[in-house]
Amino acid sequence: MTDALHKILDSAAGEAGKRAWEALATLLGRHRSEPDATEEPVPVPETDSEIEDLANRLARIAAADPAAAERLRAWLDGIDGDPPGTTHNTISGTVQGHAIQARDISGPITFG
């Protein structure tokens, strides 16, 4: 679990990492009845100690609630490998002219 948290937090600056964190925060938000839960949004852990604390919290939630354990397993399966929504762009060979590598493009693209 700790490795998975490190993985998404390392990529949290990107859109895929943000989506993975939001999905986990939603899962945690469903368990506000946990003794140490608050109404505040789940803060993104920044230190190894905070990540370990979050991993332990997730383990407690999963142990107490089989449905939450299944949702957590699904979340982990979704980030196994690359975080959800990750795009890999590869160009091999010689490129003659322009090449665009992107996942989502909104608006026109021009070459000057």
PDB file of C-alpha atoms in Angstrom:
ATOM      1  CA  MET A   1       0.000   0.000   0.000  1.00  0.00           C
ATOM      2  CA  THR A   2       2.793   2.413   0.908  1.00  0.00           C
ATOM      3  CA  ASP A   3       4.445   1.830  -2.476  1.00  0.00           C
ATOM      4  CA  ALA A   4       1.175   2.605  -4.272  1.00  0.00           C
ATOM      5  CA  LEU A   5       0.773   5.830  -2.291  1.00  0.00           C
ATOM      6  CA  HIS A   6       4.332   6.871  -3.110  1.00  0.00           C
ATOM      7  CA  LYS A   7       3.660   6.155  -6.766  1.00  0.00           C
ATOM      8  CA  ILE A   8       0.594   8.366  -7.062  1.00  0.00           C
ATOM      9  CA  LEU A   9       2.042  11.102  -4.883  1.00  0.00           C
ATOM     10  CA  ASP A  10       5.181  11.181  -7.023  1.00  0.00           C
ATOM     11  CA  SER A  11       2.918  11.769 -10.020  1.00  0.00           C
ATOM     12  CA  ALA A  12       0.405  14.009  -8.224  1.00  0.00           C
ATOM     13  CA  ALA A  13       1.574  17.079 -10.119  1.00  0.00           C
ATOM     14  CA  GLY A  14       0.260  15.511 -13.326  1.00  0.00           C
ATOM     15  CA  GLU A  15      -3.380  15.081 -14.230  1.00  0.00           C
ATOM     16  CA  ALA A  16      -3.287  11.294 -13.812  1.00  0.00           C
ATOM     17  CA  GLY A  17      -1.827  11.573 -10.321  1.00  0.00           C
ATOM     18  CA  LYS A  18      -4.445  14.143  -9.371  1.00  0.00           C
ATOM     19  CA  ARG A  19      -7.242  11.846 -10.549  1.00  0.00           C
ATOM     20  CA  ALA A  20      -5.781   8.890  -8.634  1.00  0.00           C
ATOM     21  CA  TRP A  21      -5.531  11.005  -5.473  1.00  0.00           C
ATOM     22  CA  GLU A  22      -9.078  12.351  -5.910  1.00  0.00           C
ATOM     23  CA  ALA A  23     -10.403   8.795  -6.250  1.00  0.00           C
ATOM     24  CA  LEU A  24      -8.624   7.787  -3.049  1.00  0.00           C
ATOM     25  CA  ALA A  25      -9.803  10.904  -1.213  1.00  0.00           C
ATOM     26  CA  THR A  26     -13.385  10.066  -2.271  1.00  0.00           C
ATOM     27  CA  LEU A  27     -12.959   6.574  -0.895  1.00  0.00           C
ATOM     28  CA  LEU A  28     -11.652   8.027   2.375  1.00  0.00           C
ATOM     29  CA  GLY A  29     -14.492  10.546   2.470  1.00  0.00           C
ATOM     30  CA  ARG A  30     -16.971   7.683   2.673  1.00  0.00           C
ATOM     31  CA  HIS A  31     -15.443   6.698   6.014  1.00  0.00           C
ATOM     32  CA  ARG A  32     -15.913   9.869   8.036  1.00  0.00           C
ATOM     33  CA  SER A  33     -17.162   7.754  10.946  1.00  0.00           C
ATOM     34  CA  GLU A  34     -13.620   6.574  11.603  1.00  0.00           C
ATOM     35  CA  PRO A  35     -12.496   8.021  14.998  1.00  0.00           C
ATOM     36  CA  ASP A  36      -9.710  10.201  13.566  1.00  0.00           C
ATOM     37  CA  ALA A  37     -11.729  11.424  10.565  1.00  0.00           C
ATOM     38  CA  THR A  38     -12.739  15.062  10.178  1.00  0.00           C
ATOM     39  CA  GLU A  39     -14.953  16.956   7.770  1.00  0.00           C
ATOM     40  CA  GLU A  40     -11.884  18.593   6.230  1.00  0.00           C
ATOM     41  CA  PRO A  41     -10.650  17.414   2.819  1.00  0.00           C
ATOM     42  CA  VAL A  42      -8.033  14.697   3.067  1.00  0.00           C
ATOM     43  CA  PRO A  43      -4.661  16.456   2.908  1.00  0.00           C
ATOM     44  CA  VAL A  44      -2.092  15.091   0.494  1.00  0.00           C
ATOM     45  CA  PRO A  45       0.619  13.449   2.600  1.00  0.00           C
ATOM     46  CA  GLU A  46       4.015  15.016   2.094  1.00  0.00           C
ATOM     47  CA  THR A  47       6.373  12.979   4.264  1.00  0.00           C
ATOM     48  CA  ASP A  48       7.127   9.284   4.532  1.00  0.00           C
ATOM     49  CA  SER A  49       5.579   9.326   8.002  1.00  0.00           C
ATOM     50  CA  GLU A  50       2.332  10.851   6.687  1.00  0.00           C
ATOM     51  CA  ILE A  51       2.228   8.296   3.862  1.00  0.00           C
ATOM     52  CA  GLU A  52       2.722   5.466   6.375  1.00  0.00           C
ATOM     53  CA  ASP A  53      -0.069   6.901   8.559  1.00  0.00           C
ATOM     54  CA  LEU A  54      -2.390   7.005   5.537  1.00  0.00           C
ATOM     55  CA  ALA A  55      -1.493   3.426   4.580  1.00  0.00           C
ATOM     56  CA  ASN A  56      -2.314   2.321   8.127  1.00  0.00           C
ATOM     57  CA  ARG A  57      -5.616   4.203   8.017  1.00  0.00           C
ATOM     58  CA  LEU A  58      -6.523   2.514   4.740  1.00  0.00           C
ATOM     59  CA  ALA A  59      -5.654  -0.885   6.244  1.00  0.00           C
ATOM     60  CA  ARG A  60      -7.954  -0.192   9.230  1.00  0.00           C
ATOM     61  CA  ILE A  61     -10.788   0.880   6.935  1.00  0.00           C
ATOM     62  CA  ALA A  62     -10.361  -2.200   4.733  1.00  0.00           C
ATOM     63  CA  ALA A  63     -10.259  -4.517   7.754  1.00  0.00           C
ATOM     64  CA  ALA A  64     -13.469  -3.052   9.174  1.00  0.00           C
ATOM     65  CA  ASP A  65     -15.511  -2.800   5.966  1.00  0.00           C
ATOM     66  CA  PRO A  66     -15.454  -5.483   3.240  1.00  0.00           C
ATOM     67  CA  ALA A  67     -17.088  -3.131   0.721  1.00  0.00           C
ATOM     68  CA  ALA A  68     -14.403  -0.521   1.367  1.00  0.00           C
ATOM     69  CA  ALA A  69     -11.748  -3.223   1.025  1.00  0.00           C
ATOM     70  CA  GLU A  70     -13.148  -4.092  -2.422  1.00  0.00           C
ATOM     71  CA  ARG A  71     -13.170  -0.420  -3.491  1.00  0.00           C
ATOM     72  CA  LEU A  72      -9.599  -0.047  -2.265  1.00  0.00           C
ATOM     73  CA  ARG A  73      -8.568  -3.170  -4.197  1.00  0.00           C
ATOM     74  CA  ALA A  74     -10.179  -1.734  -7.326  1.00  0.00           C
ATOM     75  CA  TRP A  75      -8.346   1.557  -6.762  1.00  0.00           C
ATOM     76  CA  LEU A  76      -5.036  -0.288  -6.342  1.00  0.00           C
ATOM     77  CA  ASP A  77      -5.698  -2.302  -9.510  1.00  0.00           C
ATOM     78  CA  GLY A  78      -6.318   0.975 -11.330  1.00  0.00           C
ATOM     79  CA  ILE A  79      -2.941   2.377 -10.391  1.00  0.00           C
ATOM     80  CA  ASP A  80      -0.997  -0.840 -10.877  1.00  0.00           C
ATOM     81  CA  GLY A  81       1.479   0.014 -13.581  1.00  0.00           C
ATOM     82  CA  ASP A  82       0.902   3.605 -14.612  1.00  0.00           C
ATOM     83  CA  PRO A  83      -1.565   5.872 -12.830  1.00  0.00           C
ATOM     84  CA  PRO A  84      -5.002   6.092 -14.463  1.00  0.00           C
ATOM     85  CA  GLY A  85      -5.065   8.279 -17.538  1.00  0.00           C
ATOM     86  CA  THR A  86      -1.320   8.112 -18.146  1.00  0.00           C
ATOM     87  CA  THR A  87      -0.387   8.656 -21.767  1.00  0.00           C
ATOM     88  CA  HIS A  88       2.776   7.387 -23.388  1.00  0.00           C
ATOM     89  CA  ASN A  89       3.839   9.089 -26.592  1.00  0.00           C
ATOM     90  CA  THR A  90       6.580   7.472 -28.614  1.00  0.00           C
ATOM     91  CA  ILE A  91       8.106   8.485 -31.882  1.00  0.00           C
ATOM     92  CA  SER A  92      10.502   6.069 -33.479  1.00  0.00           C
ATOM     93  CA  GLY A  93      12.418   6.601 -36.631  1.00  0.00           C
ATOM     94  CA  THR A  94      13.043   9.830 -38.448  1.00  0.00           C
ATOM     95  CA  VAL A  95      10.520  12.626 -38.243  1.00  0.00           C
ATOM     96  CA  GLN A  96      10.256  14.969 -41.192  1.00  0.00           C
ATOM     97  CA  GLY A  97       8.193  17.938 -40.235  1.00  0.00           C
ATOM     98  CA  HIS A  98       6.240  18.582 -37.074  1.00  0.00           C
ATOM     99  CA  ALA A  99       5.209  16.040 -34.483  1.00  0.00           C
ATOM    100  CA  ILE A 100       2.689  16.550 -31.708  1.00  0.00           C
ATOM    101  CA  GLN A 101       2.675  14.398 -28.625  1.00  0.00           C
ATOM    102  CA  ALA A 102      -0.287  14.943 -26.350  1.00  0.00           C
ATOM    103  CA  ARG A 103      -3.117  13.327 -24.494  1.00  0.00           C
ATOM    104  CA  ASP A 104      -5.850  15.946 -24.420  1.00  0.00           C
ATOM    105  CA  ILE A 105      -5.793  18.983 -26.640  1.00  0.00           C
ATOM    106  CA  SER A 106      -8.266  21.802 -26.262  1.00  0.00           C
ATOM    107  CA  GLY A 107      -8.122  24.469 -28.891  1.00  0.00           C
ATOM    108  CA  PRO A 108      -6.220  24.927 -32.112  1.00  0.00           C
ATOM    109  CA  ILE A 109      -2.642  23.902 -32.786  1.00  0.00           C
ATOM    110  CA  THR A 110      -0.556  26.041 -35.095  1.00  0.00           C
ATOM    111  CA  PHE A 111       3.001  25.839 -36.313  1.00  0.00           C
ATOM    112  CA  GLY A 112       4.799  29.072 -36.986  1.00  0.00           C
TER     113      GLY A 112
END
